[in-house]
Amino acid sequence: MTTMIKAIRVHQYGGSEELKLEQIPCPQLSAGEVLVRVHAAAVLPIEWKVRQGMFKQFRPLTFPYTPGTSLAGVVAAVGPGVTKLKVGDAVFGRSANGGTYAEYASAAEDYLAVKPDSLSFDEAATISGGALTAWSALFDSGELQAGQRVLVHGAAGGVGLFAVQLAKWRGAEVIGTCGTDNTAFVSSLGADHVVDYAVERFEDAAGQGAHGVDLVLDTVGGDTQSRSFSVLKPGGRIISLVGQPSLEKAEEHGVKAIFSNKLPAPEALGQIAELIAEGLLLAFVGAAFPLEEAAQAQDRSQTGHGRGRIVLHIAD
């Protein structure tokens, strides 16, 4: 007999009303996978963009599907070849299979780590789509080194807040941009200079040319991205999470422009877990919604403002 679980399903491209709470069969495990009873799932901006069909020309979906990749929960079963995790382990990480907006989801054990006791499940769910993304952008794409200067746009957001902390841990000088309501928060993360974009131009804080920054982490895009080229030192890098920055502008300014959309190696998740356990990296939940309010959660994500990551709180 097939066990049925509650999950959010999307049957066609469209607005948040397409997120339907339904009963579906529990995932079946392949070799190297575990079944996770999902306690919390992060709500990432990419997910409402996918649902609206923004990427359908080069990444078409097969309907129906269950959204979500970032999760935290408890291992309920293990598949063949699983060696590091066991039933009952509290874990967090990423499911390459997707489908984390559900009571149960499958995930490769290589992309899961044991949850530090200091983290709640809601907080742990924010790590994969936040800290891992920041790690990849700063250290893999950005090659950030101690003593360098970095400008983090959207420093209070789900990725930005981890980027500020990780850059400080690496030994960089950090400038963070945010709205007025979040200046004290970003300062508390360790930013050396906080730019309230409502009252200050980040160019004035970051400097220009040889007196500028070594790295810009762009989580905003648009005009903010375009203006950021002028604050980079020659040979510097702009790393964007929202789209490929202009290669023409990069050549004009003598810098590198990179679209960071790859996950780091699985061992980065373990390193991040160690930093959290040591109290060197903190997670923040901006808002939590029950599974049946996934539409409201994605609507909140779509506003693009706020502090921390939005999560679905699925089980206690």
PDB file of C-alpha atoms in Angstrom:
ATOM      1  CA  MET A   1       0.000   0.000   0.000  1.00  0.00           C
ATOM      2  CA  THR A   2       1.344   3.460  -0.923  1.00  0.00           C
ATOM      3  CA  THR A   3       1.583   5.978   1.900  1.00  0.00           C
ATOM      4  CA  MET A   4       0.028   9.317   1.029  1.00  0.00           C
ATOM      5  CA  ILE A   5       1.418  12.621   2.297  1.00  0.00           C
ATOM      6  CA  LYS A   6       0.394  16.275   2.168  1.00  0.00           C
ATOM      7  CA  ALA A   7       2.280  18.395  -0.346  1.00  0.00           C
ATOM      8  CA  ILE A   8       1.952  21.588  -2.355  1.00  0.00           C
ATOM      9  CA  ARG A   9       1.424  20.918  -6.058  1.00  0.00           C
ATOM     10  CA  VAL A  10       1.559  23.217  -9.090  1.00  0.00           C
ATOM     11  CA  HIS A  11      -0.313  22.070 -12.209  1.00  0.00           C
ATOM     12  CA  GLN A  12       0.364  25.024 -14.524  1.00  0.00           C
ATOM     13  CA  TYR A  13       2.312  28.275 -14.743  1.00  0.00           C
ATOM     14  CA  GLY A  14       0.637  31.207 -13.051  1.00  0.00           C
ATOM     15  CA  GLY A  15       0.163  33.191  -9.851  1.00  0.00           C
ATOM     16  CA  SER A  16       0.395  31.984  -6.287  1.00  0.00           C
ATOM     17  CA  GLU A  17      -3.147  30.624  -6.530  1.00  0.00           C
ATOM     18  CA  GLU A  18      -1.602  27.717  -8.454  1.00  0.00           C
ATOM     19  CA  LEU A  19      -0.021  26.423  -5.209  1.00  0.00           C
ATOM     20  CA  LYS A  20      -2.498  23.716  -4.156  1.00  0.00           C
ATOM     21  CA  LEU A  21      -2.389  21.560  -1.014  1.00  0.00           C
ATOM     22  CA  GLU A  22      -2.934  17.967  -2.156  1.00  0.00           C
ATOM     23  CA  GLN A  23      -2.318  14.338  -1.190  1.00  0.00           C
ATOM     24  CA  ILE A  24       0.491  12.628  -3.127  1.00  0.00           C
ATOM     25  CA  PRO A  25       2.410   9.338  -2.758  1.00  0.00           C
ATOM     26  CA  CYS A  26       5.398   9.419  -0.419  1.00  0.00           C
ATOM     27  CA  PRO A  27       8.717   9.625  -2.363  1.00  0.00           C
ATOM     28  CA  GLN A  28      10.529   6.387  -3.145  1.00  0.00           C
ATOM     29  CA  LEU A  29      14.242   6.216  -2.392  1.00  0.00           C
ATOM     30  CA  SER A  30      17.089   5.585  -4.808  1.00  0.00           C
ATOM     31  CA  ALA A  31      20.596   4.488  -3.842  1.00  0.00           C
ATOM     32  CA  GLY A  32      22.357   7.020  -1.624  1.00  0.00           C
ATOM     33  CA  GLU A  33      19.146   8.813  -0.673  1.00  0.00           C
ATOM     34  CA  VAL A  34      17.308   9.267   2.598  1.00  0.00           C
ATOM     35  CA  LEU A  35      13.682  10.091   3.313  1.00  0.00           C
ATOM     36  CA  VAL A  36      13.325  13.197   5.466  1.00  0.00           C
ATOM     37  CA  ARG A  37      10.270  14.048   7.513  1.00  0.00           C
ATOM     38  CA  VAL A  38      10.294  17.744   6.684  1.00  0.00           C
ATOM     39  CA  HIS A  39       9.939  20.037   9.691  1.00  0.00           C
ATOM     40  CA  ALA A  40      10.694  23.215   7.735  1.00  0.00           C
ATOM     41  CA  ALA A  41      11.352  24.264   4.140  1.00  0.00           C
ATOM     42  CA  ALA A  42      12.832  27.557   2.966  1.00  0.00           C
ATOM     43  CA  VAL A  43      10.884  29.703   0.504  1.00  0.00           C
ATOM     44  CA  LEU A  44      13.410  30.970  -2.071  1.00  0.00           C
ATOM     45  CA  PRO A  45      12.846  33.781  -4.619  1.00  0.00           C
ATOM     46  CA  ILE A  46      13.701  31.422  -7.498  1.00  0.00           C
ATOM     47  CA  GLU A  47      10.624  29.360  -6.631  1.00  0.00           C
ATOM     48  CA  TRP A  48       8.006  32.001  -7.377  1.00  0.00           C
ATOM     49  CA  LYS A  49       9.903  32.940 -10.531  1.00  0.00           C
ATOM     50  CA  VAL A  50       9.846  29.311 -11.719  1.00  0.00           C
ATOM     51  CA  ARG A  51       6.130  29.033 -10.889  1.00  0.00           C
ATOM     52  CA  GLN A  52       5.391  32.150 -12.946  1.00  0.00           C
ATOM     53  CA  GLY A  53       7.183  30.635 -15.944  1.00  0.00           C
ATOM     54  CA  MET A  54      10.127  33.047 -16.090  1.00  0.00           C
ATOM     55  CA  PHE A  55      12.518  30.221 -17.007  1.00  0.00           C
ATOM     56  CA  LYS A  56      10.248  28.037 -19.115  1.00  0.00           C
ATOM     57  CA  GLN A  57      12.067  28.777 -22.379  1.00  0.00           C
ATOM     58  CA  PHE A  58      15.287  27.113 -21.218  1.00  0.00           C
ATOM     59  CA  ARG A  59      14.126  25.122 -18.193  1.00  0.00           C
ATOM     60  CA  PRO A  60      10.593  23.852 -18.933  1.00  0.00           C
ATOM     61  CA  LEU A  61       8.766  22.134 -16.094  1.00  0.00           C
ATOM     62  CA  THR A  62       6.994  18.800 -16.030  1.00  0.00           C
ATOM     63  CA  PHE A  63       3.621  19.255 -14.325  1.00  0.00           C
ATOM     64  CA  PRO A  64       2.466  18.695 -11.703  1.00  0.00           C
ATOM     65  CA  TYR A  65       5.430  19.418  -9.474  1.00  0.00           C
ATOM     66  CA  THR A  66       6.110  20.182  -5.810  1.00  0.00           C
ATOM     67  CA  PRO A  67       8.306  23.260  -5.198  1.00  0.00           C
ATOM     68  CA  GLY A  68      11.199  23.585  -2.798  1.00  0.00           C
ATOM     69  CA  THR A  69      14.815  22.455  -2.462  1.00  0.00           C
ATOM     70  CA  SER A  70      15.987  23.632   0.984  1.00  0.00           C
ATOM     71  CA  LEU A  71      14.848  21.676   4.037  1.00  0.00           C
ATOM     72  CA  ALA A  72      15.407  20.642   7.620  1.00  0.00           C
ATOM     73  CA  GLY A  73      13.884  17.629   9.329  1.00  0.00           C
ATOM     74  CA  VAL A  74      14.436  14.139  10.677  1.00  0.00           C
ATOM     75  CA  VAL A  75      15.592  11.079   8.727  1.00  0.00           C
ATOM     76  CA  ALA A  76      12.624   8.692   8.469  1.00  0.00           C
ATOM     77  CA  ALA A  77      14.188   6.000   6.226  1.00  0.00           C
ATOM     78  CA  VAL A  78      17.466   5.320   4.417  1.00  0.00           C
ATOM     79  CA  GLY A  79      18.003   3.925   0.940  1.00  0.00           C
ATOM     80  CA  PRO A  80      20.635   1.464  -0.298  1.00  0.00           C
ATOM     81  CA  GLY A  81      24.228   2.610   0.106  1.00  0.00           C
ATOM     82  CA  VAL A  82      23.573   5.234   2.782  1.00  0.00           C
ATOM     83  CA  THR A  83      26.456   5.145   5.279  1.00  0.00           C
ATOM     84  CA  LYS A  84      26.664   8.489   7.108  1.00  0.00           C
ATOM     85  CA  LEU A  85      23.083   9.060   8.235  1.00  0.00           C
ATOM     86  CA  LYS A  86      20.625   6.916  10.160  1.00  0.00           C
ATOM     87  CA  VAL A  87      16.927   6.968  11.010  1.00  0.00           C
ATOM     88  CA  GLY A  88      16.268   9.566  13.688  1.00  0.00           C
ATOM     89  CA  ASP A  89      19.076  11.960  12.741  1.00  0.00           C
ATOM     90  CA  ALA A  90      18.075  15.628  12.664  1.00  0.00           C
ATOM     91  CA  VAL A  91      19.426  17.016   9.379  1.00  0.00           C
ATOM     92  CA  PHE A  92      19.401  20.058   7.115  1.00  0.00           C
ATOM     93  CA  GLY A  93      20.466  20.732   3.560  1.00  0.00           C
ATOM     94  CA  ARG A  94      19.240  20.461   0.014  1.00  0.00           C
ATOM     95  CA  SER A  95      17.159  18.091  -2.057  1.00  0.00           C
ATOM     96  CA  ALA A  96      18.260  18.010  -5.691  1.00  0.00           C
ATOM     97  CA  ASN A  97      14.981  16.198  -6.350  1.00  0.00           C
ATOM     98  CA  GLY A  98      12.998  19.241  -5.190  1.00  0.00           C
ATOM     99  CA  GLY A  99       9.666  18.706  -3.529  1.00  0.00           C
ATOM    100  CA  THR A 100      10.425  20.066  -0.064  1.00  0.00           C
ATOM    101  CA  TYR A 101       7.053  21.845   0.249  1.00  0.00           C
ATOM    102  CA  ALA A 102       5.767  18.551   1.633  1.00  0.00           C
ATOM    103  CA  GLU A 103       5.551  16.422   4.770  1.00  0.00           C
ATOM    104  CA  TYR A 104       8.288  14.110   3.429  1.00  0.00           C
ATOM    105  CA  ALA A 105      11.017  14.604   0.827  1.00  0.00           C
ATOM    106  CA  SER A 106      13.916  12.546  -0.507  1.00  0.00           C
ATOM    107  CA  ALA A 107      17.476  13.859  -0.616  1.00  0.00           C
ATOM    108  CA  ALA A 108      20.963  12.532  -1.336  1.00  0.00           C
ATOM    109  CA  GLU A 109      22.836  12.076   1.928  1.00  0.00           C
ATOM    110  CA  ASP A 110      25.826  13.932   0.448  1.00  0.00           C
ATOM    111  CA  TYR A 111      23.790  17.168   0.469  1.00  0.00           C
ATOM    112  CA  LEU A 112      22.591  16.782   4.050  1.00  0.00           C
ATOM    113  CA  ALA A 113      24.390  17.503   7.308  1.00  0.00           C
ATOM    114  CA  VAL A 114      23.514  16.776  10.913  1.00  0.00           C
ATOM    115  CA  LYS A 115      21.701  19.775  12.390  1.00  0.00           C
ATOM    116  CA  PRO A 116      23.571  21.592  15.181  1.00  0.00           C
ATOM    117  CA  ASP A 117      21.595  21.559  18.439  1.00  0.00           C
ATOM    118  CA  SER A 118      21.803  25.350  18.562  1.00  0.00           C
ATOM    119  CA  LEU A 119      19.645  25.672  15.428  1.00  0.00           C
ATOM    120  CA  SER A 120      15.887  25.296  15.283  1.00  0.00           C
ATOM    121  CA  PHE A 121      14.481  23.402  12.295  1.00  0.00           C
ATOM    122  CA  ASP A 122      13.112  26.671  10.901  1.00  0.00           C
ATOM    123  CA  GLU A 123      16.557  28.287  11.136  1.00  0.00           C
ATOM    124  CA  ALA A 124      18.291  25.235   9.690  1.00  0.00           C
ATOM    125  CA  ALA A 125      16.025  25.286   6.637  1.00  0.00           C
ATOM    126  CA  THR A 126      17.449  28.690   5.672  1.00  0.00           C
ATOM    127  CA  ILE A 127      21.028  27.400   5.325  1.00  0.00           C
ATOM    128  CA  SER A 128      20.985  25.700   1.920  1.00  0.00           C
ATOM    129  CA  GLY A 129      19.407  28.582   0.014  1.00  0.00           C
ATOM    130  CA  GLY A 130      21.250  31.174   2.108  1.00  0.00           C
ATOM    131  CA  ALA A 131      24.610  30.281   3.605  1.00  0.00           C
ATOM    132  CA  LEU A 132      25.525  27.760   0.885  1.00  0.00           C
ATOM    133  CA  THR A 133      24.665  30.283  -1.822  1.00  0.00           C
ATOM    134  CA  ALA A 134      26.701  32.986  -0.098  1.00  0.00           C
ATOM    135  CA  TRP A 135      29.632  30.584   0.369  1.00  0.00           C
ATOM    136  CA  SER A 136      29.681  29.697  -3.332  1.00  0.00           C
ATOM    137  CA  ALA A 137      29.425  33.319  -4.452  1.00  0.00           C
ATOM    138  CA  LEU A 138      32.073  34.694  -2.090  1.00  0.00           C
ATOM    139  CA  PHE A 139      34.622  31.900  -1.991  1.00  0.00           C
ATOM    140  CA  ASP A 140      34.171  29.833  -5.165  1.00  0.00           C
ATOM    141  CA  SER A 141      33.187  32.513  -7.695  1.00  0.00           C
ATOM    142  CA  GLY A 142      34.568  35.534  -5.844  1.00  0.00           C
ATOM    143  CA  GLU A 143      37.781  33.983  -4.448  1.00  0.00           C
ATOM    144  CA  LEU A 144      37.486  36.364  -1.487  1.00  0.00           C
ATOM    145  CA  GLN A 145      40.650  36.676   0.621  1.00  0.00           C
ATOM    146  CA  ALA A 146      41.437  38.120   4.038  1.00  0.00           C
ATOM    147  CA  GLY A 147      42.159  41.836   3.878  1.00  0.00           C
ATOM    148  CA  GLN A 148      40.028  42.476   0.797  1.00  0.00           C
ATOM    149  CA  ARG A 149      37.033  44.817   0.697  1.00  0.00           C
ATOM    150  CA  VAL A 150      33.596  43.502  -0.282  1.00  0.00           C
ATOM    151  CA  LEU A 151      30.297  45.264  -0.974  1.00  0.00           C
ATOM    152  CA  VAL A 152      27.206  43.155  -0.219  1.00  0.00           C
ATOM    153  CA  HIS A 153      23.933  44.394  -1.727  1.00  0.00           C
ATOM    154  CA  GLY A 154      20.781  43.300   0.086  1.00  0.00           C
ATOM    155  CA  ALA A 155      22.764  42.593   3.231  1.00  0.00           C
ATOM    156  CA  ALA A 156      19.676  41.880   5.377  1.00  0.00           C
ATOM    157  CA  GLY A 157      18.211  39.322   2.973  1.00  0.00           C
ATOM    158  CA  GLY A 158      18.296  35.535   3.039  1.00  0.00           C
ATOM    159  CA  VAL A 159      21.682  35.365   1.272  1.00  0.00           C
ATOM    160  CA  GLY A 160      23.097  38.744   2.206  1.00  0.00           C
ATOM    161  CA  LEU A 161      22.980  38.203   5.958  1.00  0.00           C
ATOM    162  CA  PHE A 162      25.128  35.076   5.603  1.00  0.00           C
ATOM    163  CA  ALA A 163      27.439  36.809   3.119  1.00  0.00           C
ATOM    164  CA  VAL A 164      28.211  39.555   5.621  1.00  0.00           C
ATOM    165  CA  GLN A 165      29.024  37.039   8.342  1.00  0.00           C
ATOM    166  CA  LEU A 166      31.066  34.723   6.129  1.00  0.00           C
ATOM    167  CA  ALA A 167      33.069  37.590   4.645  1.00  0.00           C
ATOM    168  CA  LYS A 168      33.907  38.844   8.138  1.00  0.00           C
ATOM    169  CA  TRP A 169      34.879  35.309   9.175  1.00  0.00           C
ATOM    170  CA  ARG A 170      37.221  35.168   6.181  1.00  0.00           C
ATOM    171  CA  GLY A 171      38.827  38.435   7.326  1.00  0.00           C
ATOM    172  CA  ALA A 172      37.427  40.887   4.784  1.00  0.00           C
ATOM    173  CA  GLU A 173      36.232  44.452   5.290  1.00  0.00           C
ATOM    174  CA  VAL A 174      32.473  44.452   4.639  1.00  0.00           C
ATOM    175  CA  ILE A 175      30.163  47.178   3.374  1.00  0.00           C
ATOM    176  CA  GLY A 176      26.481  46.204   3.390  1.00  0.00           C
ATOM    177  CA  THR A 177      23.502  47.932   1.784  1.00  0.00           C
ATOM    178  CA  CYS A 178      19.959  47.693   3.152  1.00  0.00           C
ATOM    179  CA  GLY A 179      16.809  49.681   3.908  1.00  0.00           C
ATOM    180  CA  THR A 180      16.396  51.990   6.884  1.00  0.00           C
ATOM    181  CA  ASP A 181      14.641  49.395   9.051  1.00  0.00           C
ATOM    182  CA  ASN A 182      17.549  46.970   8.774  1.00  0.00           C
ATOM    183  CA  THR A 183      20.621  49.147   9.371  1.00  0.00           C
ATOM    184  CA  ALA A 184      21.033  48.109  13.021  1.00  0.00           C
ATOM    185  CA  PHE A 185      20.509  44.457  12.080  1.00  0.00           C
ATOM    186  CA  VAL A 186      23.191  44.499   9.367  1.00  0.00           C
ATOM    187  CA  SER A 187      25.571  46.263  11.741  1.00  0.00           C
ATOM    188  CA  SER A 188      24.960  43.508  14.301  1.00  0.00           C
ATOM    189  CA  LEU A 189      26.061  40.933  11.701  1.00  0.00           C
ATOM    190  CA  GLY A 190      29.516  42.515  11.692  1.00  0.00           C
ATOM    191  CA  ALA A 191      29.395  44.864   8.707  1.00  0.00           C
ATOM    192  CA  ASP A 192      32.083  47.534   8.970  1.00  0.00           C
ATOM    193  CA  HIS A 193      29.943  50.094   7.167  1.00  0.00           C
ATOM    194  CA  VAL A 194      26.183  49.954   6.621  1.00  0.00           C
ATOM    195  CA  VAL A 195      24.677  51.929   3.747  1.00  0.00           C
ATOM    196  CA  ASP A 196      21.016  52.918   4.103  1.00  0.00           C
ATOM    197  CA  TYR A 197      20.200  53.132   0.407  1.00  0.00           C
ATOM    198  CA  ALA A 198      17.325  55.527   1.150  1.00  0.00           C
ATOM    199  CA  VAL A 199      19.710  58.232   2.328  1.00  0.00           C
ATOM    200  CA  GLU A 200      23.200  57.347   1.065  1.00  0.00           C
ATOM    201  CA  ARG A 201      24.762  56.299  -2.224  1.00  0.00           C
ATOM    202  CA  PHE A 202      26.811  53.130  -1.890  1.00  0.00           C
ATOM    203  CA  GLU A 203      29.398  54.663  -4.252  1.00  0.00           C
ATOM    204  CA  ASP A 204      30.263  57.190  -1.539  1.00  0.00           C
ATOM    205  CA  ALA A 205      30.925  54.452   1.016  1.00  0.00           C
ATOM    206  CA  ALA A 206      32.658  51.966  -1.276  1.00  0.00           C
ATOM    207  CA  GLY A 207      35.007  54.360  -3.071  1.00  0.00           C
ATOM    208  CA  GLN A 208      36.006  54.387  -6.717  1.00  0.00           C
ATOM    209  CA  GLY A 209      38.680  52.785  -8.884  1.00  0.00           C
ATOM    210  CA  ALA A 210      41.880  51.917  -7.027  1.00  0.00           C
ATOM    211  CA  HIS A 211      40.206  53.066  -3.785  1.00  0.00           C
ATOM    212  CA  GLY A 212      37.156  50.876  -4.358  1.00  0.00           C
ATOM    213  CA  VAL A 213      36.274  47.298  -3.420  1.00  0.00           C
ATOM    214  CA  ASP A 214      37.705  43.985  -4.540  1.00  0.00           C
ATOM    215  CA  LEU A 215      34.344  42.235  -4.771  1.00  0.00           C
ATOM    216  CA  VAL A 216      30.681  43.151  -5.189  1.00  0.00           C
ATOM    217  CA  LEU A 217      28.025  40.579  -4.291  1.00  0.00           C
ATOM    218  CA  ASP A 218      24.849  41.561  -6.113  1.00  0.00           C
ATOM    219  CA  THR A 219      21.542  40.120  -4.918  1.00  0.00           C
ATOM    220  CA  VAL A 220      19.459  42.970  -6.371  1.00  0.00           C
ATOM    221  CA  GLY A 221      20.204  43.453 -10.080  1.00  0.00           C
ATOM    222  CA  GLY A 222      18.946  46.294 -12.250  1.00  0.00           C
ATOM    223  CA  ASP A 223      20.321  49.792 -11.668  1.00  0.00           C
ATOM    224  CA  THR A 224      22.125  48.681  -8.501  1.00  0.00           C
ATOM    225  CA  GLN A 225      24.078  46.131 -10.519  1.00  0.00           C
ATOM    226  CA  SER A 226      24.919  48.630 -13.270  1.00  0.00           C
ATOM    227  CA  ARG A 227      26.168  51.264 -10.816  1.00  0.00           C
ATOM    228  CA  SER A 228      28.339  48.706  -8.995  1.00  0.00           C
ATOM    229  CA  PHE A 229      30.954  48.473 -11.748  1.00  0.00           C
ATOM    230  CA  SER A 230      32.283  51.933 -10.831  1.00  0.00           C
ATOM    231  CA  VAL A 231      33.210  50.917  -7.265  1.00  0.00           C
ATOM    232  CA  LEU A 232      35.372  47.948  -8.265  1.00  0.00           C
ATOM    233  CA  LYS A 233      39.141  48.090  -8.218  1.00  0.00           C
ATOM    234  CA  PRO A 234      40.840  47.137 -11.508  1.00  0.00           C
ATOM    235  CA  GLY A 235      40.848  43.336 -11.602  1.00  0.00           C
ATOM    236  CA  GLY A 236      37.952  43.144  -9.134  1.00  0.00           C
ATOM    237  CA  ARG A 237      34.869  40.971  -9.473  1.00  0.00           C
ATOM    238  CA  ILE A 238      31.134  41.510  -9.499  1.00  0.00           C
ATOM    239  CA  ILE A 239      29.280  38.325  -8.575  1.00  0.00           C
ATOM    240  CA  SER A 240      25.545  38.393  -9.260  1.00  0.00           C
ATOM    241  CA  LEU A 241      22.910  35.961  -8.036  1.00  0.00           C
ATOM    242  CA  VAL A 242      20.143  37.413 -10.215  1.00  0.00           C
ATOM    243  CA  GLY A 243      21.608  37.373 -13.730  1.00  0.00           C
ATOM    244  CA  GLN A 244      24.745  37.733 -15.832  1.00  0.00           C
ATOM    245  CA  PRO A 245      26.252  41.201 -15.305  1.00  0.00           C
ATOM    246  CA  SER A 246      27.252  43.144 -18.419  1.00  0.00           C
ATOM    247  CA  LEU A 247      30.402  41.716 -19.978  1.00  0.00           C
ATOM    248  CA  GLU A 248      30.801  44.969 -21.925  1.00  0.00           C
ATOM    249  CA  LYS A 249      30.857  47.016 -18.718  1.00  0.00           C
ATOM    250  CA  ALA A 250      33.246  44.513 -17.189  1.00  0.00           C
ATOM    251  CA  GLU A 251      35.679  44.934 -20.067  1.00  0.00           C
ATOM    252  CA  GLU A 252      35.301  48.712 -19.917  1.00  0.00           C
ATOM    253  CA  HIS A 253      36.227  48.767 -16.207  1.00  0.00           C
ATOM    254  CA  GLY A 254      38.840  46.016 -16.347  1.00  0.00           C
ATOM    255  CA  VAL A 255      36.956  43.689 -14.006  1.00  0.00           C
ATOM    256  CA  LYS A 256      35.326  40.247 -14.076  1.00  0.00           C
ATOM    257  CA  ALA A 257      31.527  39.817 -14.198  1.00  0.00           C
ATOM    258  CA  ILE A 258      30.185  36.458 -13.038  1.00  0.00           C
ATOM    259  CA  PHE A 259      26.696  34.992 -12.667  1.00  0.00           C
ATOM    260  CA  SER A 260      26.951  32.656  -9.678  1.00  0.00           C
ATOM    261  CA  ASN A 261      24.372  29.890  -9.978  1.00  0.00           C
ATOM    262  CA  LYS A 262      26.299  26.792  -8.928  1.00  0.00           C
ATOM    263  CA  LEU A 263      26.262  25.046  -5.573  1.00  0.00           C
ATOM    264  CA  PRO A 264      29.567  24.546  -3.773  1.00  0.00           C
ATOM    265  CA  ALA A 265      30.995  21.104  -3.083  1.00  0.00           C
ATOM    266  CA  PRO A 266      28.974  19.090  -0.532  1.00  0.00           C
ATOM    267  CA  GLU A 267      31.684  19.438   2.131  1.00  0.00           C
ATOM    268  CA  ALA A 268      30.890  23.168   2.399  1.00  0.00           C
ATOM    269  CA  LEU A 269      27.651  22.226   4.170  1.00  0.00           C
ATOM    270  CA  GLY A 270      29.638  20.466   6.881  1.00  0.00           C
ATOM    271  CA  GLN A 271      31.966  23.461   7.258  1.00  0.00           C
ATOM    272  CA  ILE A 272      28.965  25.761   7.614  1.00  0.00           C
ATOM    273  CA  ALA A 273      27.465  23.423  10.241  1.00  0.00           C
ATOM    274  CA  GLU A 274      30.730  23.662  12.211  1.00  0.00           C
ATOM    275  CA  LEU A 275      30.688  27.467  12.080  1.00  0.00           C
ATOM    276  CA  ILE A 276      27.107  27.458  13.371  1.00  0.00           C
ATOM    277  CA  ALA A 277      27.931  24.995  16.142  1.00  0.00           C
ATOM    278  CA  GLU A 278      30.846  27.225  17.198  1.00  0.00           C
ATOM    279  CA  GLY A 279      28.575  30.283  17.310  1.00  0.00           C
ATOM    280  CA  LEU A 280      30.432  31.977  14.445  1.00  0.00           C
ATOM    281  CA  LEU A 281      27.470  31.993  12.057  1.00  0.00           C
ATOM    282  CA  LEU A 282      23.883  32.856  12.960  1.00  0.00           C
ATOM    283  CA  ALA A 283      20.676  32.130  11.010  1.00  0.00           C
ATOM    284  CA  PHE A 284      17.587  34.331  10.980  1.00  0.00           C
ATOM    285  CA  VAL A 285      13.980  33.527  10.029  1.00  0.00           C
ATOM    286  CA  GLY A 286      12.074  36.461   8.609  1.00  0.00           C
ATOM    287  CA  ALA A 287       8.626  34.852   8.739  1.00  0.00           C
ATOM    288  CA  ALA A 288       7.139  31.361   9.093  1.00  0.00           C
ATOM    289  CA  PHE A 289       3.972  30.073   7.442  1.00  0.00           C
ATOM    290  CA  PRO A 290       2.195  26.710   7.712  1.00  0.00           C
ATOM    291  CA  LEU A 291       2.300  24.434   4.656  1.00  0.00           C
ATOM    292  CA  GLU A 292      -1.238  25.295   3.622  1.00  0.00           C
ATOM    293  CA  GLU A 293      -0.245  28.991   3.402  1.00  0.00           C
ATOM    294  CA  ALA A 294       2.512  28.430   0.831  1.00  0.00           C
ATOM    295  CA  ALA A 295       0.823  30.939  -1.485  1.00  0.00           C
ATOM    296  CA  GLN A 296       1.015  33.685   1.144  1.00  0.00           C
ATOM    297  CA  ALA A 297       4.647  32.745   1.823  1.00  0.00           C
ATOM    298  CA  GLN A 298       5.615  33.086  -1.850  1.00  0.00           C
ATOM    299  CA  ASP A 299       3.684  36.352  -2.107  1.00  0.00           C
ATOM    300  CA  ARG A 300       5.712  37.658   0.837  1.00  0.00           C
ATOM    301  CA  SER A 301       8.932  36.479  -0.831  1.00  0.00           C
ATOM    302  CA  GLN A 302       7.965  38.232  -4.047  1.00  0.00           C
ATOM    303  CA  THR A 303       7.929  41.653  -2.352  1.00  0.00           C
ATOM    304  CA  GLY A 304      11.733  41.399  -2.245  1.00  0.00           C
ATOM    305  CA  HIS A 305      12.029  43.222   1.062  1.00  0.00           C
ATOM    306  CA  GLY A 306      12.472  42.221   4.658  1.00  0.00           C
ATOM    307  CA  ARG A 307      14.956  40.561   6.952  1.00  0.00           C
ATOM    308  CA  GLY A 308      16.060  36.941   6.882  1.00  0.00           C
ATOM    309  CA  ARG A 309      14.509  34.025   5.020  1.00  0.00           C
ATOM    310  CA  ILE A 310      10.831  33.053   4.814  1.00  0.00           C
ATOM    311  CA  VAL A 311      10.111  29.423   5.755  1.00  0.00           C
ATOM    312  CA  LEU A 312       7.267  26.957   5.748  1.00  0.00           C
ATOM    313  CA  HIS A 313       6.911  25.477   9.241  1.00  0.00           C
ATOM    314  CA  ILE A 314       5.581  21.997   8.448  1.00  0.00           C
ATOM    315  CA  ALA A 315       6.072  19.955  11.640  1.00  0.00           C
ATOM    316  CA  ASP A 316       7.184  20.524  15.242  1.00  0.00           C
TER     317      ASP A 316
END
